[in-house]
PDB file of C-alpha atoms in Angstrom:
ATOM      1  CA  MET A   1      -1.091 -36.733  13.312  1.00 51.00           C
ATOM      2  CA  THR A   2      -1.933 -38.336  17.949  1.00 61.00           C
ATOM      3  CA  LEU A   3      -3.240 -35.236  19.300  1.00 57.00           C
ATOM      4  CA  SER A   4      -3.126 -35.130  23.574  1.00 65.00           C
ATOM      5  CA  PRO A   5      -6.080 -34.381  25.580  1.00 68.00           C
ATOM      6  CA  GLY A   6      -7.356 -30.785  25.900  1.00 66.00           C
ATOM      7  CA  SER A   7      -4.425 -29.671  23.151  1.00 64.00           C
ATOM      8  CA  GLU A   8      -7.652 -29.252  20.343  1.00 67.00           C
ATOM      9  CA  SER A   9      -8.546 -26.021  19.993  1.00 69.00           C
ATOM     10  CA  THR A  10     -11.225 -24.612  17.393  1.00 72.00           C
ATOM     11  CA  THR A  11     -11.482 -20.799  16.050  1.00 71.00           C
ATOM     12  CA  SER A  12     -14.289 -19.475  14.706  1.00 72.00           C
ATOM     13  CA  LEU A  13     -13.828 -17.745  10.620  1.00 76.00           C
ATOM     14  CA  GLY A  14     -17.499 -16.762  10.767  1.00 78.00           C
ATOM     15  CA  HIS A  15     -18.155 -14.673   8.073  1.00 84.00           C
ATOM     16  CA  TYR A  16     -14.534 -13.428   7.380  1.00 87.00           C
ATOM     17  CA  GLY A  17     -14.012 -17.241   5.787  1.00 87.00           C
ATOM     18  CA  LEU A  18     -16.302 -16.000   3.144  1.00 88.00           C
ATOM     19  CA  ILE A  19     -14.562 -12.479   2.279  1.00 90.00           C
ATOM     20  CA  ALA A  20     -10.808 -14.124   2.089  1.00 91.00           C
ATOM     21  CA  GLY A  21     -12.311 -17.080   0.005  1.00 90.00           C
ATOM     22  CA  VAL A  22     -13.658 -14.914  -2.410  1.00 91.00           C
ATOM     23  CA  PHE A  23     -11.045 -12.484  -2.481  1.00 92.00           C
ATOM     24  CA  ASP A  24      -8.937 -15.706  -3.504  1.00 92.00           C
ATOM     25  CA  GLU A  25     -11.403 -16.681  -5.641  1.00 92.00           C
ATOM     26  CA  LEU A  26     -11.923 -13.645  -7.604  1.00 93.00           C
ATOM     27  CA  GLY A  27      -8.169 -13.473  -8.446  1.00 94.00           C
ATOM     28  CA  ILE A  28      -7.674 -10.191  -6.190  1.00 95.00           C
ATOM     29  CA  SER A  29      -4.245 -11.163  -4.268  1.00 94.00           C
ATOM     30  CA  ASP A  30      -2.745 -12.185  -7.371  1.00 95.00           C
ATOM     31  CA  LEU A  31      -3.643  -9.087  -9.188  1.00 96.00           C
ATOM     32  CA  ILE A  32      -3.036  -7.091  -6.283  1.00 96.00           C
ATOM     33  CA  ASP A  33       0.656  -8.778  -6.403  1.00 94.00           C
ATOM     34  CA  THR A  34       1.239  -7.938 -10.052  1.00 96.00           C
ATOM     35  CA  LEU A  35       0.116  -4.161  -8.952  1.00 97.00           C
ATOM     36  CA  LEU A  36       1.698  -4.168  -6.120  1.00 95.00           C
ATOM     37  CA  PRO A  37       4.793  -6.433  -6.338  1.00 92.00           C
ATOM     38  CA  LYS A  38       6.238  -7.052  -2.467  1.00 86.00           C
ATOM     39  CA  LYS A  39       9.415  -4.969  -1.398  1.00 79.00           C
ATOM     40  CA  SER A  40      12.698  -6.689  -0.178  1.00 72.00           C
ATOM     41  CA  GLY A  41      12.745  -6.950   3.737  1.00 76.00           C
ATOM     42  CA  HIS A  42       8.591  -6.389   4.028  1.00 77.00           C
ATOM     43  CA  THR A  43       6.827  -9.894   5.823  1.00 86.00           C
ATOM     44  CA  LEU A  44       4.055  -9.656   4.366  1.00 93.00           C
ATOM     45  CA  PRO A  45       3.377  -8.518   0.531  1.00 94.00           C
ATOM     46  CA  TYR A  46       0.868  -6.047  -0.297  1.00 95.00           C
ATOM     47  CA  SER A  47      -2.164  -8.343  -1.440  1.00 96.00           C
ATOM     48  CA  THR A  48      -2.272 -10.009   2.173  1.00 95.00           C
ATOM     49  CA  VAL A  49      -2.300  -6.622   3.933  1.00 94.00           C
ATOM     50  CA  LEU A  50      -5.131  -5.429   1.907  1.00 95.00           C
ATOM     51  CA  LYS A  51      -7.098  -9.133   2.342  1.00 95.00           C
ATOM     52  CA  ALA A  52      -6.569  -8.578   5.632  1.00 93.00           C
ATOM     53  CA  MET A  53      -7.834  -4.753   5.456  1.00 91.00           C
ATOM     54  CA  CYS A  54     -10.832  -5.700   3.854  1.00 90.00           C
ATOM     55  CA  ILE A  55     -11.551  -8.651   6.395  1.00 89.00           C
ATOM     56  CA  ASN A  56     -11.427  -5.931   8.634  1.00 87.00           C
ATOM     57  CA  GLY A  57     -13.611  -3.169   7.205  1.00 84.00           C
ATOM     58  CA  LEU A  58     -16.138  -5.856   6.646  1.00 80.00           C
ATOM     59  CA  GLY A  59     -15.825  -7.198  10.080  1.00 71.00           C
ATOM     60  CA  PHE A  60     -18.841  -4.821  11.169  1.00 66.00           C
ATOM     61  CA  THR A  61     -16.803  -3.203  13.904  1.00 67.00           C
ATOM     62  CA  GLU A  62     -14.948   0.321  13.934  1.00 64.00           C
ATOM     63  CA  ARG A  63     -11.426   0.013  14.152  1.00 64.00           C
ATOM     64  CA  ARG A  64      -8.367   2.836  14.023  1.00 72.00           C
ATOM     65  CA  LEU A  65      -5.065   1.435  12.321  1.00 71.00           C
ATOM     66  CA  TYR A  66      -3.071   1.753  15.586  1.00 73.00           C
ATOM     67  CA  LEU A  67      -6.008  -1.047  17.265  1.00 76.00           C
ATOM     68  CA  PHE A  68      -5.592  -3.178  14.209  1.00 78.00           C
ATOM     69  CA  PRO A  69      -3.956  -6.154  15.667  1.00 81.00           C
ATOM     70  CA  ALA A  70      -6.579  -6.535  18.228  1.00 84.00           C
ATOM     71  CA  PHE A  71      -8.759  -7.067  15.804  1.00 85.00           C
ATOM     72  CA  PHE A  72      -6.847 -10.228  13.971  1.00 87.00           C
ATOM     73  CA  GLU A  73      -6.125 -11.595  17.654  1.00 86.00           C
ATOM     74  CA  ASN A  74      -8.725 -13.751  17.914  1.00 85.00           C
ATOM     75  CA  LEU A  75      -8.770 -14.851  14.766  1.00 88.00           C
ATOM     76  CA  PRO A  76      -6.768 -17.434  12.537  1.00 90.00           C
ATOM     77  CA  THR A  77      -5.066 -15.447  10.489  1.00 90.00           C
ATOM     78  CA  GLU A  78      -3.316 -18.265   8.733  1.00 91.00           C
ATOM     79  CA  ARG A  79      -6.020 -20.031   7.738  1.00 92.00           C
ATOM     80  CA  LEU A  80      -7.619 -16.448   6.690  1.00 93.00           C
ATOM     81  CA  LEU A  81      -4.017 -14.749   4.706  1.00 94.00           C
ATOM     82  CA  GLY A  82      -2.168 -17.389   4.765  1.00 92.00           C
ATOM     83  CA  GLU A  83       0.657 -19.659   6.035  1.00 93.00           C
ATOM     84  CA  GLY A  84       2.969 -17.736   8.366  1.00 93.00           C
ATOM     85  CA  VAL A  85       0.605 -15.033   9.091  1.00 94.00           C
ATOM     86  CA  LEU A  86       0.776 -14.123  12.504  1.00 92.00           C
ATOM     87  CA  PRO A  87      -1.598 -11.273  14.095  1.00 90.00           C
ATOM     88  CA  GLU A  88       1.749  -9.855  15.330  1.00 89.00           C
ATOM     89  CA  HIS A  89       1.907  -8.701  11.690  1.00 91.00           C
ATOM     90  CA  LEU A  90      -0.834  -7.216  10.759  1.00 91.00           C
ATOM     91  CA  ASN A  91       0.354  -4.086  12.437  1.00 88.00           C
ATOM     92  CA  ASP A  92       0.583   0.172  11.913  1.00 86.00           C
ATOM     93  CA  ASP A  93       3.352   0.212  10.350  1.00 88.00           C
ATOM     94  CA  VAL A  94       2.199  -2.829   7.792  1.00 91.00           C
ATOM     95  CA  PHE A  95      -0.696  -0.883   7.012  1.00 90.00           C
ATOM     96  CA  GLY A  96       0.137   2.440   6.812  1.00 90.00           C
ATOM     97  CA  ARG A  97       3.789   0.969   4.163  1.00 92.00           C
ATOM     98  CA  THR A  98       0.489  -0.285   2.309  1.00 94.00           C
ATOM     99  CA  LEU A  99      -1.922   2.340   2.022  1.00 94.00           C
ATOM    100  CA  ASP A 100       0.958   4.595   1.338  1.00 95.00           C
ATOM    101  CA  LYS A 101       2.353   2.258  -2.327  1.00 95.00           C
ATOM    102  CA  ILE A 102      -1.900   2.149  -2.613  1.00 96.00           C
ATOM    103  CA  HIS A 103      -1.543   5.587  -2.611  1.00 97.00           C
ATOM    104  CA  GLU A 104       1.496   6.145  -4.578  1.00 96.00           C
ATOM    105  CA  TYR A 105       0.115   3.869  -7.110  1.00 96.00           C
ATOM    106  CA  GLY A 106      -3.493   5.850  -7.329  1.00 96.00           C
ATOM    107  CA  ALA A 107      -6.327   4.334  -5.081  1.00 95.00           C
ATOM    108  CA  THR A 108      -8.680   4.646  -8.197  1.00 94.00           C
ATOM    109  CA  GLU A 109      -7.041   2.865 -10.519  1.00 94.00           C
ATOM    110  CA  LEU A 110      -5.957   0.195  -8.149  1.00 96.00           C
ATOM    111  CA  PHE A 111     -10.184   0.173  -7.567  1.00 95.00           C
ATOM    112  CA  ASN A 112     -10.476  -0.529 -11.539  1.00 93.00           C
ATOM    113  CA  HIS A 113      -7.771  -2.544 -11.729  1.00 95.00           C
ATOM    114  CA  ILE A 114      -9.860  -4.883  -9.131  1.00 94.00           C
ATOM    115  CA  ILE A 115     -13.445  -4.102 -10.303  1.00 90.00           C
ATOM    116  CA  LEU A 116     -12.013  -5.812 -13.978  1.00 90.00           C
ATOM    117  CA  GLN A 117     -11.033  -8.238 -12.348  1.00 91.00           C
ATOM    118  CA  ALA A 118     -13.933  -8.913 -10.675  1.00 90.00           C
ATOM    119  CA  MET A 119     -15.947  -8.958 -13.487  1.00 87.00           C
ATOM    120  CA  LYS A 120     -13.987 -11.445 -15.501  1.00 88.00           C
ATOM    121  CA  HIS A 121     -15.405 -14.160 -12.442  1.00 85.00           C
ATOM    122  CA  ILE A 122     -18.950 -12.473 -12.385  1.00 80.00           C
ATOM    123  CA  PRO A 123     -21.238 -12.492 -15.286  1.00 74.00           C
ATOM    124  CA  ILE A 124     -22.110  -8.808 -14.702  1.00 67.00           C
ATOM    125  CA  ASN A 125     -23.728  -7.324 -17.809  1.00 66.00           C
ATOM    126  CA  PRO A 126     -21.965  -3.294 -17.340  1.00 62.00           C
ATOM    127  CA  ARG A 127     -24.027  -1.715 -20.379  1.00 63.00           C
ATOM    128  CA  LEU A 128     -27.115  -2.643 -17.820  1.00 55.00           C
ATOM    129  CA  GLY A 129     -28.385   0.261 -16.430  1.00 52.00           C
ATOM    130  CA  GLY A 130     -30.110   0.133 -12.852  1.00 52.00           C
ATOM    131  CA  PHE A 131     -31.461  -2.935 -11.906  1.00 49.00           C
ATOM    132  CA  GLN A 132     -29.550  -5.986 -12.718  1.00 50.00           C
ATOM    133  CA  LYS A 133     -31.176  -8.800 -13.817  1.00 51.00           C
ATOM    134  CA  SER A 134     -27.996 -10.872 -13.826  1.00 51.00           C
ATOM    135  CA  LEU A 135     -27.427 -10.348  -9.989  1.00 50.00           C
ATOM    136  CA  LEU A 136     -30.848 -12.364  -9.601  1.00 48.00           C
ATOM    137  CA  GLN A 137     -29.148 -15.541 -10.788  1.00 53.00           C
ATOM    138  CA  PRO A 138     -27.066 -17.993  -8.432  1.00 53.00           C
ATOM    139  CA  LEU A 139     -23.220 -17.088  -8.877  1.00 53.00           C
ATOM    140  CA  ASP A 140     -21.045 -20.410  -9.604  1.00 59.00           C
ATOM    141  CA  ILE A 141     -17.930 -19.149  -7.487  1.00 54.00           C
ATOM    142  CA  LYS A 142     -16.046 -22.173  -5.539  1.00 59.00           C
ATOM    143  CA  CYS A 143     -14.291 -21.007  -2.157  1.00 54.00           C
ATOM    144  CA  SER A 144     -12.022 -23.539  -0.879  1.00 56.00           C
ATOM    145  CA  PHE A 145      -9.613 -23.647   2.608  1.00 51.00           C
ATOM    146  CA  SER A 146      -6.791 -26.044   2.512  1.00 49.00           C
TER     147      SER A 146
END
């Protein structure tokens, strides 16, 4: 691949790359795709939209639903959310449909499934109360962006 002068550009992942990487490494996307399958006609699967919501929610900014597209304008969405995902795909209709689907499925039920999925990958003993000794040990989570 040959680049012409001035054609290079960089975009910062910031801490969003960590959020996206852990989301994928814990298998949360696959779980959500299983529990909330994509309907025909939708551009993005619910798992991608939920990952975008997590990135936005952990972005330390207050954004209303209709402002989500502006949040993702300067972020490398294809790198964070998957190939072909563009900021214009992340609009309030997409987020609204996803929230409706989560409500229909049951938010608590979905959350419980996600927690159980995460616990398969993170060595936390659920029987320990209060202080979690296992949290003091380094975790072996490998994240890769290809």
